Amino acid sequence: MRDLRSLETVIWVVRLGGFRAAAARLNTTQSAVSARVAQLEQELGIRIFQRGPRLTLTAEGTALLRYAEQMVDLREEMLRAIADPAAMRGLLRIGVSETLAHTLLPRLVERIGAAHPGIVLDMVVDITPALRQSLAAGHIDIAMLAGTVEDPRAVNQPLCSYPLGWLASPRLGLPERPLRLSELTGWPILSFSHDTEVSAALRRLFAEAGAPGVRLWGSTSIATMAELACAGVCISVMQMVAAEREIAEGRLRRLDVEDVALPDVAFHVSYLRKPDSHVAATIAALARDLAGAAD
């Protein structure tokens, strides 16, 4: 074989489950994908796929896939080790949690622009469950999210951790002493969407605290959590780092609630092992460096 293109094509056909999906991912035609596979089969004298209602690998194809992945991974390792960062080009789709959009993302974008001017960024801000789904489906190339991505193809690397805090408007007139959760039940408690891990942890903690009448609301937007708390509509539970301005301006104050210990939220940067993951791996390392993550 003259290059790794045919091997990469086989990998994409297997991972995406068909020639048409692989063609879309490789920005080519289905006939071109079929031709690459047929050429590789002719060169090796084997059948790679068992055609039928469902595309499956032959025994020889399974063995080929293992070696193909090793060869492509070795190339990616080589590129990470010796390639000129300024030579990286192409579109990189980044998905990021809103907390990191307020903290890490601006510095990361600035660094990418300086070190990798050939990379074009497409960014989306979303909640962690949606980012997991987008990464697994191939809609984004790298995700910076709360928790990890449970996928056998995923590389999950620790990024940073932020504590949660109770925030309320001073106009609520709550005492300046340590409070109990039962004293807050006159207002909704606003935090992250109900399908997030943070919301599940809060529901568990509130149940353990035994405070009847707690109303837990959810939102996908940290900005909304802060603004509604500023308006006195609710008490918000969110990362303190995302409300530093409102606290400094006196529009919000931090509450000391003694009978519920809020967890820190650990963020990770995740990407999938695939033939073109070199750029994602490089940017993930850059994000970890900016966040001060320890190896």
PDB file of C-alpha atoms in Angstrom:
ATOM      1  CA  MET A   1       0.000   0.000   0.000  1.00  0.00           C
ATOM      2  CA  ARG A   2       1.321   3.437  -0.890  1.00  0.00           C
ATOM      3  CA  ASP A   3       0.054   5.327   2.180  1.00  0.00           C
ATOM      4  CA  LEU A   4      -2.238   5.054   5.199  1.00  0.00           C
ATOM      5  CA  ARG A   5      -5.286   6.495   3.469  1.00  0.00           C
ATOM      6  CA  SER A   6      -6.847   3.119   2.699  1.00  0.00           C
ATOM      7  CA  LEU A   7      -6.222   1.899   6.243  1.00  0.00           C
ATOM      8  CA  GLU A   8      -7.811   5.049   7.655  1.00  0.00           C
ATOM      9  CA  THR A   9     -10.798   4.460   5.381  1.00  0.00           C
ATOM     10  CA  VAL A  10     -11.285   0.952   6.773  1.00  0.00           C
ATOM     11  CA  ILE A  11     -11.099   2.302  10.333  1.00  0.00           C
ATOM     12  CA  TRP A  12     -13.782   4.911   9.615  1.00  0.00           C
ATOM     13  CA  VAL A  13     -16.057   2.383   7.884  1.00  0.00           C
ATOM     14  CA  VAL A  14     -15.886   0.146  10.962  1.00  0.00           C
ATOM     15  CA  ARG A  15     -16.303   2.942  13.516  1.00  0.00           C
ATOM     16  CA  LEU A  16     -19.171   4.660  11.729  1.00  0.00           C
ATOM     17  CA  GLY A  17     -20.864   1.458  10.629  1.00  0.00           C
ATOM     18  CA  GLY A  18     -20.960   1.886   6.871  1.00  0.00           C
ATOM     19  CA  PHE A  19     -19.473   3.249   3.653  1.00  0.00           C
ATOM     20  CA  ARG A  20     -21.855   6.188   3.406  1.00  0.00           C
ATOM     21  CA  ALA A  21     -21.095   7.497   6.906  1.00  0.00           C
ATOM     22  CA  ALA A  22     -17.370   7.030   6.321  1.00  0.00           C
ATOM     23  CA  ALA A  23     -17.596   8.955   3.054  1.00  0.00           C
ATOM     24  CA  ALA A  24     -19.315  11.867   4.805  1.00  0.00           C
ATOM     25  CA  ARG A  25     -16.668  11.928   7.527  1.00  0.00           C
ATOM     26  CA  LEU A  26     -13.827  11.784   4.993  1.00  0.00           C
ATOM     27  CA  ASN A  27     -15.459  14.424   2.781  1.00  0.00           C
ATOM     28  CA  THR A  28     -15.521  12.128  -0.238  1.00  0.00           C
ATOM     29  CA  THR A  29     -18.003   9.947  -2.111  1.00  0.00           C
ATOM     30  CA  GLN A  30     -19.297   6.530  -1.198  1.00  0.00           C
ATOM     31  CA  SER A  31     -17.871   5.147  -4.453  1.00  0.00           C
ATOM     32  CA  ALA A  32     -14.426   6.506  -3.540  1.00  0.00           C
ATOM     33  CA  VAL A  33     -14.582   4.732  -0.172  1.00  0.00           C
ATOM     34  CA  SER A  34     -15.618   1.490  -1.875  1.00  0.00           C
ATOM     35  CA  ALA A  35     -12.750   1.879  -4.345  1.00  0.00           C
ATOM     36  CA  ARG A  36     -10.185   2.350  -1.567  1.00  0.00           C
ATOM     37  CA  VAL A  37     -11.403  -0.746   0.260  1.00  0.00           C
ATOM     38  CA  ALA A  38     -11.460  -2.782  -2.963  1.00  0.00           C
ATOM     39  CA  GLN A  39      -7.922  -1.658  -3.818  1.00  0.00           C
ATOM     40  CA  LEU A  40      -6.669  -2.674  -0.370  1.00  0.00           C
ATOM     41  CA  GLU A  41      -8.390  -6.044  -0.658  1.00  0.00           C
ATOM     42  CA  GLN A  42      -6.723  -6.588  -4.036  1.00  0.00           C
ATOM     43  CA  GLU A  43      -3.279  -5.615  -2.719  1.00  0.00           C
ATOM     44  CA  LEU A  44      -3.565  -7.936   0.289  1.00  0.00           C
ATOM     45  CA  GLY A  45      -5.470 -10.738  -1.430  1.00  0.00           C
ATOM     46  CA  ILE A  46      -8.173 -10.884   1.243  1.00  0.00           C
ATOM     47  CA  ARG A  47     -11.786  -9.941   1.852  1.00  0.00           C
ATOM     48  CA  ILE A  48     -12.050  -7.245   4.538  1.00  0.00           C
ATOM     49  CA  PHE A  49     -15.824  -6.980   4.872  1.00  0.00           C
ATOM     50  CA  GLN A  50     -18.547  -9.569   4.730  1.00  0.00           C
ATOM     51  CA  ARG A  51     -21.264  -7.888   2.679  1.00  0.00           C
ATOM     52  CA  GLY A  52     -24.868  -8.465   3.684  1.00  0.00           C
ATOM     53  CA  PRO A  53     -27.765  -6.785   5.484  1.00  0.00           C
ATOM     54  CA  ARG A  54     -25.238  -5.741   8.112  1.00  0.00           C
ATOM     55  CA  LEU A  55     -21.634  -4.842   7.323  1.00  0.00           C
ATOM     56  CA  THR A  56     -19.247  -7.050   9.329  1.00  0.00           C
ATOM     57  CA  LEU A  57     -15.527  -7.738   9.284  1.00  0.00           C
ATOM     58  CA  THR A  58     -14.141 -11.037   8.097  1.00  0.00           C
ATOM     59  CA  ALA A  59     -11.533 -12.782  10.246  1.00  0.00           C
ATOM     60  CA  GLU A  60      -8.812 -11.295   8.033  1.00  0.00           C
ATOM     61  CA  GLY A  61     -10.491  -7.895   8.255  1.00  0.00           C
ATOM     62  CA  THR A  62     -10.507  -8.060  12.056  1.00  0.00           C
ATOM     63  CA  ALA A  63      -6.766  -8.769  12.074  1.00  0.00           C
ATOM     64  CA  LEU A  64      -6.167  -5.968   9.571  1.00  0.00           C
ATOM     65  CA  LEU A  65      -8.138  -3.488  11.696  1.00  0.00           C
ATOM     66  CA  ARG A  66      -5.930  -4.173  14.713  1.00  0.00           C
ATOM     67  CA  TYR A  67      -2.743  -3.467  12.747  1.00  0.00           C
ATOM     68  CA  ALA A  68      -4.306  -0.475  10.982  1.00  0.00           C
ATOM     69  CA  GLU A  69      -5.186   1.148  14.317  1.00  0.00           C
ATOM     70  CA  GLN A  70      -1.671   0.537  15.616  1.00  0.00           C
ATOM     71  CA  MET A  71      -0.110   2.094  12.514  1.00  0.00           C
ATOM     72  CA  VAL A  72      -2.371   5.141  12.599  1.00  0.00           C
ATOM     73  CA  ASP A  73      -1.814   5.576  16.348  1.00  0.00           C
ATOM     74  CA  LEU A  74       1.954   5.431  15.784  1.00  0.00           C
ATOM     75  CA  ARG A  75       1.686   8.130  13.141  1.00  0.00           C
ATOM     76  CA  GLU A  76      -0.327  10.290  15.526  1.00  0.00           C
ATOM     77  CA  GLU A  77       2.318   9.804  18.217  1.00  0.00           C
ATOM     78  CA  MET A  78       5.029  10.806  15.760  1.00  0.00           C
ATOM     79  CA  LEU A  79       3.153  13.952  14.742  1.00  0.00           C
ATOM     80  CA  ARG A  80       2.633  14.987  18.360  1.00  0.00           C
ATOM     81  CA  ALA A  81       6.354  14.514  19.011  1.00  0.00           C
ATOM     82  CA  ILE A  82       7.949  16.236  16.030  1.00  0.00           C
ATOM     83  CA  ALA A  83       5.437  18.157  13.896  1.00  0.00           C
ATOM     84  CA  ASP A  84       5.691  21.941  13.731  1.00  0.00           C
ATOM     85  CA  PRO A  85       2.682  23.302  15.703  1.00  0.00           C
ATOM     86  CA  ALA A  86       2.272  26.151  13.226  1.00  0.00           C
ATOM     87  CA  ALA A  87       1.758  23.609  10.433  1.00  0.00           C
ATOM     88  CA  MET A  88      -1.492  22.239  11.923  1.00  0.00           C
ATOM     89  CA  ARG A  89      -4.476  23.104   9.778  1.00  0.00           C
ATOM     90  CA  GLY A  90      -8.154  22.403   9.479  1.00  0.00           C
ATOM     91  CA  LEU A  91     -11.409  22.744  11.385  1.00  0.00           C
ATOM     92  CA  LEU A  92     -11.487  21.873  15.095  1.00  0.00           C
ATOM     93  CA  ARG A  93     -14.915  21.614  16.704  1.00  0.00           C
ATOM     94  CA  ILE A  94     -14.791  22.298  20.448  1.00  0.00           C
ATOM     95  CA  GLY A  95     -17.639  21.692  22.884  1.00  0.00           C
ATOM     96  CA  VAL A  96     -17.340  23.331  26.291  1.00  0.00           C
ATOM     97  CA  SER A  97     -19.312  23.588  29.521  1.00  0.00           C
ATOM     98  CA  GLU A  98     -20.498  27.099  30.303  1.00  0.00           C
ATOM     99  CA  THR A  99     -18.343  27.362  33.435  1.00  0.00           C
ATOM    100  CA  LEU A 100     -15.225  26.815  31.337  1.00  0.00           C
ATOM    101  CA  ALA A 101     -16.535  29.194  28.676  1.00  0.00           C
ATOM    102  CA  HIS A 102     -16.282  31.924  31.325  1.00  0.00           C
ATOM    103  CA  THR A 103     -12.906  30.854  32.726  1.00  0.00           C
ATOM    104  CA  LEU A 104     -10.602  28.729  30.568  1.00  0.00           C
ATOM    105  CA  LEU A 105     -11.926  29.131  27.023  1.00  0.00           C
ATOM    106  CA  PRO A 106     -10.876  32.757  26.360  1.00  0.00           C
ATOM    107  CA  ARG A 107      -7.252  31.981  27.273  1.00  0.00           C
ATOM    108  CA  LEU A 108      -7.327  28.732  25.299  1.00  0.00           C
ATOM    109  CA  VAL A 109      -8.648  30.430  22.154  1.00  0.00           C
ATOM    110  CA  GLU A 110      -5.971  33.106  22.446  1.00  0.00           C
ATOM    111  CA  ARG A 111      -3.234  30.482  22.802  1.00  0.00           C
ATOM    112  CA  ILE A 112      -4.542  28.414  19.866  1.00  0.00           C
ATOM    113  CA  GLY A 113      -4.581  31.499  17.654  1.00  0.00           C
ATOM    114  CA  ALA A 114      -0.980  32.317  18.564  1.00  0.00           C
ATOM    115  CA  ALA A 115       0.489  28.806  18.421  1.00  0.00           C
ATOM    116  CA  HIS A 116      -1.670  27.206  15.697  1.00  0.00           C
ATOM    117  CA  PRO A 117      -2.825  29.929  13.285  1.00  0.00           C
ATOM    118  CA  GLY A 118      -3.872  27.342  10.695  1.00  0.00           C
ATOM    119  CA  ILE A 119      -6.583  25.871  12.955  1.00  0.00           C
ATOM    120  CA  VAL A 120     -10.130  27.135  12.401  1.00  0.00           C
ATOM    121  CA  LEU A 121     -12.327  26.903  15.507  1.00  0.00           C
ATOM    122  CA  ASP A 122     -16.020  26.058  15.692  1.00  0.00           C
ATOM    123  CA  MET A 123     -17.227  26.322  19.303  1.00  0.00           C
ATOM    124  CA  VAL A 124     -20.422  25.273  21.064  1.00  0.00           C
ATOM    125  CA  VAL A 125     -21.383  25.831  24.711  1.00  0.00           C
ATOM    126  CA  ASP A 126     -23.684  23.185  26.169  1.00  0.00           C
ATOM    127  CA  ILE A 127     -24.409  21.042  29.201  1.00  0.00           C
ATOM    128  CA  THR A 128     -22.327  17.948  29.907  1.00  0.00           C
ATOM    129  CA  PRO A 129     -24.861  15.276  28.788  1.00  0.00           C
ATOM    130  CA  ALA A 130     -25.231  16.994  25.413  1.00  0.00           C
ATOM    131  CA  LEU A 131     -21.461  17.339  25.031  1.00  0.00           C
ATOM    132  CA  ARG A 132     -20.996  13.621  25.719  1.00  0.00           C
ATOM    133  CA  GLN A 133     -23.523  12.735  23.040  1.00  0.00           C
ATOM    134  CA  SER A 134     -22.004  15.165  20.537  1.00  0.00           C
ATOM    135  CA  LEU A 135     -18.506  13.781  21.046  1.00  0.00           C
ATOM    136  CA  ALA A 136     -19.621  10.157  20.722  1.00  0.00           C
ATOM    137  CA  ALA A 137     -21.588  10.995  17.558  1.00  0.00           C
ATOM    138  CA  GLY A 138     -18.634  12.795  15.980  1.00  0.00           C
ATOM    139  CA  HIS A 139     -20.317  16.208  15.958  1.00  0.00           C
ATOM    140  CA  ILE A 140     -17.453  17.735  17.947  1.00  0.00           C
ATOM    141  CA  ASP A 141     -13.768  16.792  18.104  1.00  0.00           C
ATOM    142  CA  ILE A 142     -12.976  17.719  21.696  1.00  0.00           C
ATOM    143  CA  ALA A 143     -15.119  18.270  24.797  1.00  0.00           C
ATOM    144  CA  MET A 144     -14.337  20.134  27.996  1.00  0.00           C
ATOM    145  CA  LEU A 145     -16.989  19.012  30.434  1.00  0.00           C
ATOM    146  CA  ALA A 146     -17.907  18.040  33.980  1.00  0.00           C
ATOM    147  CA  GLY A 147     -16.986  14.402  34.550  1.00  0.00           C
ATOM    148  CA  THR A 148     -15.807  12.055  31.832  1.00  0.00           C
ATOM    149  CA  VAL A 149     -17.007  10.417  28.614  1.00  0.00           C
ATOM    150  CA  GLU A 150     -17.779   6.727  29.082  1.00  0.00           C
ATOM    151  CA  ASP A 151     -16.816   5.425  25.661  1.00  0.00           C
ATOM    152  CA  PRO A 152     -14.147   2.802  24.890  1.00  0.00           C
ATOM    153  CA  ARG A 153     -12.666   5.171  22.294  1.00  0.00           C
ATOM    154  CA  ALA A 154     -12.461   8.124  24.679  1.00  0.00           C
ATOM    155  CA  VAL A 155      -9.345   9.696  26.155  1.00  0.00           C
ATOM    156  CA  ASN A 156     -10.311  11.518  29.381  1.00  0.00           C
ATOM    157  CA  GLN A 157      -7.758  13.805  31.029  1.00  0.00           C
ATOM    158  CA  PRO A 158      -8.244  15.829  34.248  1.00  0.00           C
ATOM    159  CA  LEU A 159      -8.498  19.546  33.621  1.00  0.00           C
ATOM    160  CA  CYS A 160      -9.528  21.514  36.709  1.00  0.00           C
ATOM    161  CA  SER A 161     -11.950  21.552  39.624  1.00  0.00           C
ATOM    162  CA  TYR A 162     -14.236  24.302  40.962  1.00  0.00           C
ATOM    163  CA  PRO A 163     -16.225  24.371  44.223  1.00  0.00           C
ATOM    164  CA  LEU A 164     -19.967  24.897  44.260  1.00  0.00           C
ATOM    165  CA  GLY A 165     -21.463  27.587  46.481  1.00  0.00           C
ATOM    166  CA  TRP A 166     -24.783  28.952  47.665  1.00  0.00           C
ATOM    167  CA  LEU A 167     -25.536  32.393  46.216  1.00  0.00           C
ATOM    168  CA  ALA A 168     -28.382  34.744  47.070  1.00  0.00           C
ATOM    169  CA  SER A 169     -29.298  38.384  46.702  1.00  0.00           C
ATOM    170  CA  PRO A 170     -28.634  40.533  49.779  1.00  0.00           C
ATOM    171  CA  ARG A 171     -32.210  41.822  49.376  1.00  0.00           C
ATOM    172  CA  LEU A 172     -33.496  38.481  50.715  1.00  0.00           C
ATOM    173  CA  GLY A 173     -32.309  39.592  54.157  1.00  0.00           C
ATOM    174  CA  LEU A 174     -30.916  36.214  55.166  1.00  0.00           C
ATOM    175  CA  PRO A 175     -28.898  36.222  58.419  1.00  0.00           C
ATOM    176  CA  GLU A 176     -25.110  36.583  58.260  1.00  0.00           C
ATOM    177  CA  ARG A 177     -24.678  33.451  60.393  1.00  0.00           C
ATOM    178  CA  PRO A 178     -24.395  29.792  59.265  1.00  0.00           C
ATOM    179  CA  LEU A 179     -27.773  28.635  57.958  1.00  0.00           C
ATOM    180  CA  ARG A 180     -29.586  25.336  57.749  1.00  0.00           C
ATOM    181  CA  LEU A 181     -31.228  24.106  54.557  1.00  0.00           C
ATOM    182  CA  SER A 182     -34.648  24.255  56.203  1.00  0.00           C
ATOM    183  CA  GLU A 183     -34.255  28.057  56.437  1.00  0.00           C
ATOM    184  CA  LEU A 184     -33.967  28.334  52.653  1.00  0.00           C
ATOM    185  CA  THR A 185     -37.130  26.480  51.641  1.00  0.00           C
ATOM    186  CA  GLY A 186     -39.046  29.712  51.120  1.00  0.00           C
ATOM    187  CA  TRP A 187     -37.241  30.116  47.799  1.00  0.00           C
ATOM    188  CA  PRO A 188     -36.565  27.730  44.901  1.00  0.00           C
ATOM    189  CA  ILE A 189     -33.009  26.334  44.795  1.00  0.00           C
ATOM    190  CA  LEU A 190     -31.762  26.818  41.225  1.00  0.00           C
ATOM    191  CA  SER A 191     -28.886  24.750  39.898  1.00  0.00           C
ATOM    192  CA  PHE A 192     -27.995  22.693  36.841  1.00  0.00           C
ATOM    193  CA  SER A 193     -30.417  20.781  34.612  1.00  0.00           C
ATOM    194  CA  HIS A 194     -32.049  17.749  36.155  1.00  0.00           C
ATOM    195  CA  ASP A 195     -30.240  15.315  33.825  1.00  0.00           C
ATOM    196  CA  THR A 196     -26.775  16.420  35.029  1.00  0.00           C
ATOM    197  CA  GLU A 197     -24.597  14.715  37.629  1.00  0.00           C
ATOM    198  CA  VAL A 198     -24.518  17.875  39.749  1.00  0.00           C
ATOM    199  CA  SER A 199     -28.313  17.978  39.967  1.00  0.00           C
ATOM    200  CA  ALA A 200     -28.433  14.291  40.912  1.00  0.00           C
ATOM    201  CA  ALA A 201     -25.861  14.885  43.659  1.00  0.00           C
ATOM    202  CA  LEU A 202     -27.858  17.841  45.008  1.00  0.00           C
ATOM    203  CA  ARG A 203     -31.096  15.847  45.094  1.00  0.00           C
ATOM    204  CA  ARG A 204     -29.304  13.154  47.069  1.00  0.00           C
ATOM    205  CA  LEU A 205     -27.760  15.644  49.501  1.00  0.00           C
ATOM    206  CA  PHE A 206     -31.070  17.429  50.073  1.00  0.00           C
ATOM    207  CA  ALA A 207     -32.801  14.109  50.737  1.00  0.00           C
ATOM    208  CA  GLU A 208     -30.121  13.185  53.261  1.00  0.00           C
ATOM    209  CA  ALA A 209     -30.466  16.565  54.964  1.00  0.00           C
ATOM    210  CA  GLY A 210     -34.142  15.805  55.555  1.00  0.00           C
ATOM    211  CA  ALA A 211     -35.451  19.266  54.712  1.00  0.00           C
ATOM    212  CA  PRO A 212     -39.047  18.938  53.452  1.00  0.00           C
ATOM    213  CA  GLY A 213     -40.299  21.408  50.920  1.00  0.00           C
ATOM    214  CA  VAL A 214     -37.044  21.987  49.054  1.00  0.00           C
ATOM    215  CA  ARG A 215     -37.817  23.006  45.477  1.00  0.00           C
ATOM    216  CA  LEU A 216     -34.917  22.216  43.167  1.00  0.00           C
ATOM    217  CA  TRP A 217     -35.076  24.002  39.824  1.00  0.00           C
ATOM    218  CA  GLY A 218     -32.782  23.408  36.875  1.00  0.00           C
ATOM    219  CA  SER A 219     -31.173  25.539  34.174  1.00  0.00           C
ATOM    220  CA  THR A 220     -28.702  24.986  31.344  1.00  0.00           C
ATOM    221  CA  SER A 221     -27.320  28.502  31.762  1.00  0.00           C
ATOM    222  CA  ILE A 222     -25.001  29.682  34.520  1.00  0.00           C
ATOM    223  CA  ALA A 223     -25.704  33.278  33.502  1.00  0.00           C
ATOM    224  CA  THR A 224     -29.409  32.614  34.108  1.00  0.00           C
ATOM    225  CA  MET A 225     -28.662  31.127  37.542  1.00  0.00           C
ATOM    226  CA  ALA A 226     -26.738  34.243  38.517  1.00  0.00           C
ATOM    227  CA  GLU A 227     -29.275  36.735  37.142  1.00  0.00           C
ATOM    228  CA  LEU A 228     -32.291  35.060  38.766  1.00  0.00           C
ATOM    229  CA  ALA A 229     -30.452  34.938  42.079  1.00  0.00           C
ATOM    230  CA  CYS A 230     -29.572  38.644  41.694  1.00  0.00           C
ATOM    231  CA  ALA A 231     -33.270  39.361  41.108  1.00  0.00           C
ATOM    232  CA  GLY A 232     -34.187  37.610  44.364  1.00  0.00           C
ATOM    233  CA  VAL A 233     -36.264  34.995  42.543  1.00  0.00           C
ATOM    234  CA  CYS A 234     -34.271  32.055  43.884  1.00  0.00           C
ATOM    235  CA  ILE A 235     -31.126  30.881  45.658  1.00  0.00           C
ATOM    236  CA  SER A 236     -28.604  29.500  43.185  1.00  0.00           C
ATOM    237  CA  VAL A 237     -26.106  26.673  43.626  1.00  0.00           C
ATOM    238  CA  MET A 238     -23.317  27.127  41.091  1.00  0.00           C
ATOM    239  CA  GLN A 239     -19.556  27.403  40.699  1.00  0.00           C
ATOM    240  CA  MET A 240     -18.371  30.434  42.632  1.00  0.00           C
ATOM    241  CA  VAL A 241     -15.802  31.281  39.967  1.00  0.00           C
ATOM    242  CA  ALA A 242     -18.591  32.031  37.493  1.00  0.00           C
ATOM    243  CA  ALA A 243     -20.173  34.678  39.763  1.00  0.00           C
ATOM    244  CA  GLU A 244     -17.103  36.625  40.859  1.00  0.00           C
ATOM    245  CA  ARG A 245     -18.296  39.842  39.197  1.00  0.00           C
ATOM    246  CA  GLU A 246     -21.759  39.728  40.783  1.00  0.00           C
ATOM    247  CA  ILE A 247     -20.223  39.045  44.202  1.00  0.00           C
ATOM    248  CA  ALA A 248     -17.698  41.885  43.806  1.00  0.00           C
ATOM    249  CA  GLU A 249     -20.503  44.270  42.806  1.00  0.00           C
ATOM    250  CA  GLY A 250     -22.528  43.310  45.871  1.00  0.00           C
ATOM    251  CA  ARG A 251     -25.430  41.899  43.850  1.00  0.00           C
ATOM    252  CA  LEU A 252     -24.852  38.425  45.268  1.00  0.00           C
ATOM    253  CA  ARG A 253     -23.525  37.090  48.546  1.00  0.00           C
ATOM    254  CA  ARG A 254     -22.299  33.654  49.457  1.00  0.00           C
ATOM    255  CA  LEU A 255     -24.323  31.747  52.028  1.00  0.00           C
ATOM    256  CA  ASP A 256     -22.855  29.392  54.607  1.00  0.00           C
ATOM    257  CA  VAL A 257     -25.201  26.400  54.747  1.00  0.00           C
ATOM    258  CA  GLU A 258     -23.918  24.077  57.443  1.00  0.00           C
ATOM    259  CA  ASP A 259     -25.957  20.890  56.979  1.00  0.00           C
ATOM    260  CA  VAL A 260     -25.208  20.277  53.260  1.00  0.00           C
ATOM    261  CA  ALA A 261     -21.597  19.901  52.071  1.00  0.00           C
ATOM    262  CA  LEU A 262     -21.553  20.748  48.392  1.00  0.00           C
ATOM    263  CA  PRO A 263     -19.152  18.791  46.161  1.00  0.00           C
ATOM    264  CA  ASP A 264     -16.476  20.258  43.930  1.00  0.00           C
ATOM    265  CA  VAL A 265     -17.129  19.846  40.208  1.00  0.00           C
ATOM    266  CA  ALA A 266     -14.231  18.181  38.407  1.00  0.00           C
ATOM    267  CA  PHE A 267     -13.823  19.015  34.732  1.00  0.00           C
ATOM    268  CA  HIS A 268     -12.075  16.891  32.098  1.00  0.00           C
ATOM    269  CA  VAL A 269     -10.978  17.386  28.533  1.00  0.00           C
ATOM    270  CA  SER A 270     -11.998  14.455  26.335  1.00  0.00           C
ATOM    271  CA  TYR A 271     -11.523  13.348  22.741  1.00  0.00           C
ATOM    272  CA  LEU A 272     -11.875  10.097  20.814  1.00  0.00           C
ATOM    273  CA  ARG A 273      -9.008   7.951  19.549  1.00  0.00           C
ATOM    274  CA  LYS A 274      -9.362   8.030  15.779  1.00  0.00           C
ATOM    275  CA  PRO A 275      -7.204   8.501  12.690  1.00  0.00           C
ATOM    276  CA  ASP A 276      -7.294  12.294  12.846  1.00  0.00           C
ATOM    277  CA  SER A 277      -7.087  12.839  16.604  1.00  0.00           C
ATOM    278  CA  HIS A 278      -3.621  14.420  16.475  1.00  0.00           C
ATOM    279  CA  VAL A 279      -4.962  17.982  16.568  1.00  0.00           C
ATOM    280  CA  ALA A 280      -7.480  17.194  19.330  1.00  0.00           C
ATOM    281  CA  ALA A 281      -4.754  15.595  21.455  1.00  0.00           C
ATOM    282  CA  THR A 282      -2.508  18.624  20.976  1.00  0.00           C
ATOM    283  CA  ILE A 283      -5.227  21.093  21.969  1.00  0.00           C
ATOM    284  CA  ALA A 284      -6.216  18.922  24.940  1.00  0.00           C
ATOM    285  CA  ALA A 285      -2.624  19.099  26.175  1.00  0.00           C
ATOM    286  CA  LEU A 286      -2.669  22.871  25.687  1.00  0.00           C
ATOM    287  CA  ALA A 287      -5.902  23.179  27.707  1.00  0.00           C
ATOM    288  CA  ARG A 288      -4.408  21.118  30.523  1.00  0.00           C
ATOM    289  CA  ASP A 289      -1.318  23.300  30.554  1.00  0.00           C
ATOM    290  CA  LEU A 290      -3.406  26.471  30.823  1.00  0.00           C
ATOM    291  CA  ALA A 291      -5.561  24.954  33.564  1.00  0.00           C
ATOM    292  CA  GLY A 292      -2.483  23.878  35.511  1.00  0.00           C
ATOM    293  CA  ALA A 293      -3.566  20.228  35.478  1.00  0.00           C
ATOM    294  CA  ALA A 294      -1.000  17.851  36.996  1.00  0.00           C
ATOM    295  CA  ASP A 295       0.056  14.748  35.082  1.00  0.00           C
TER     296      ASP A 295
END
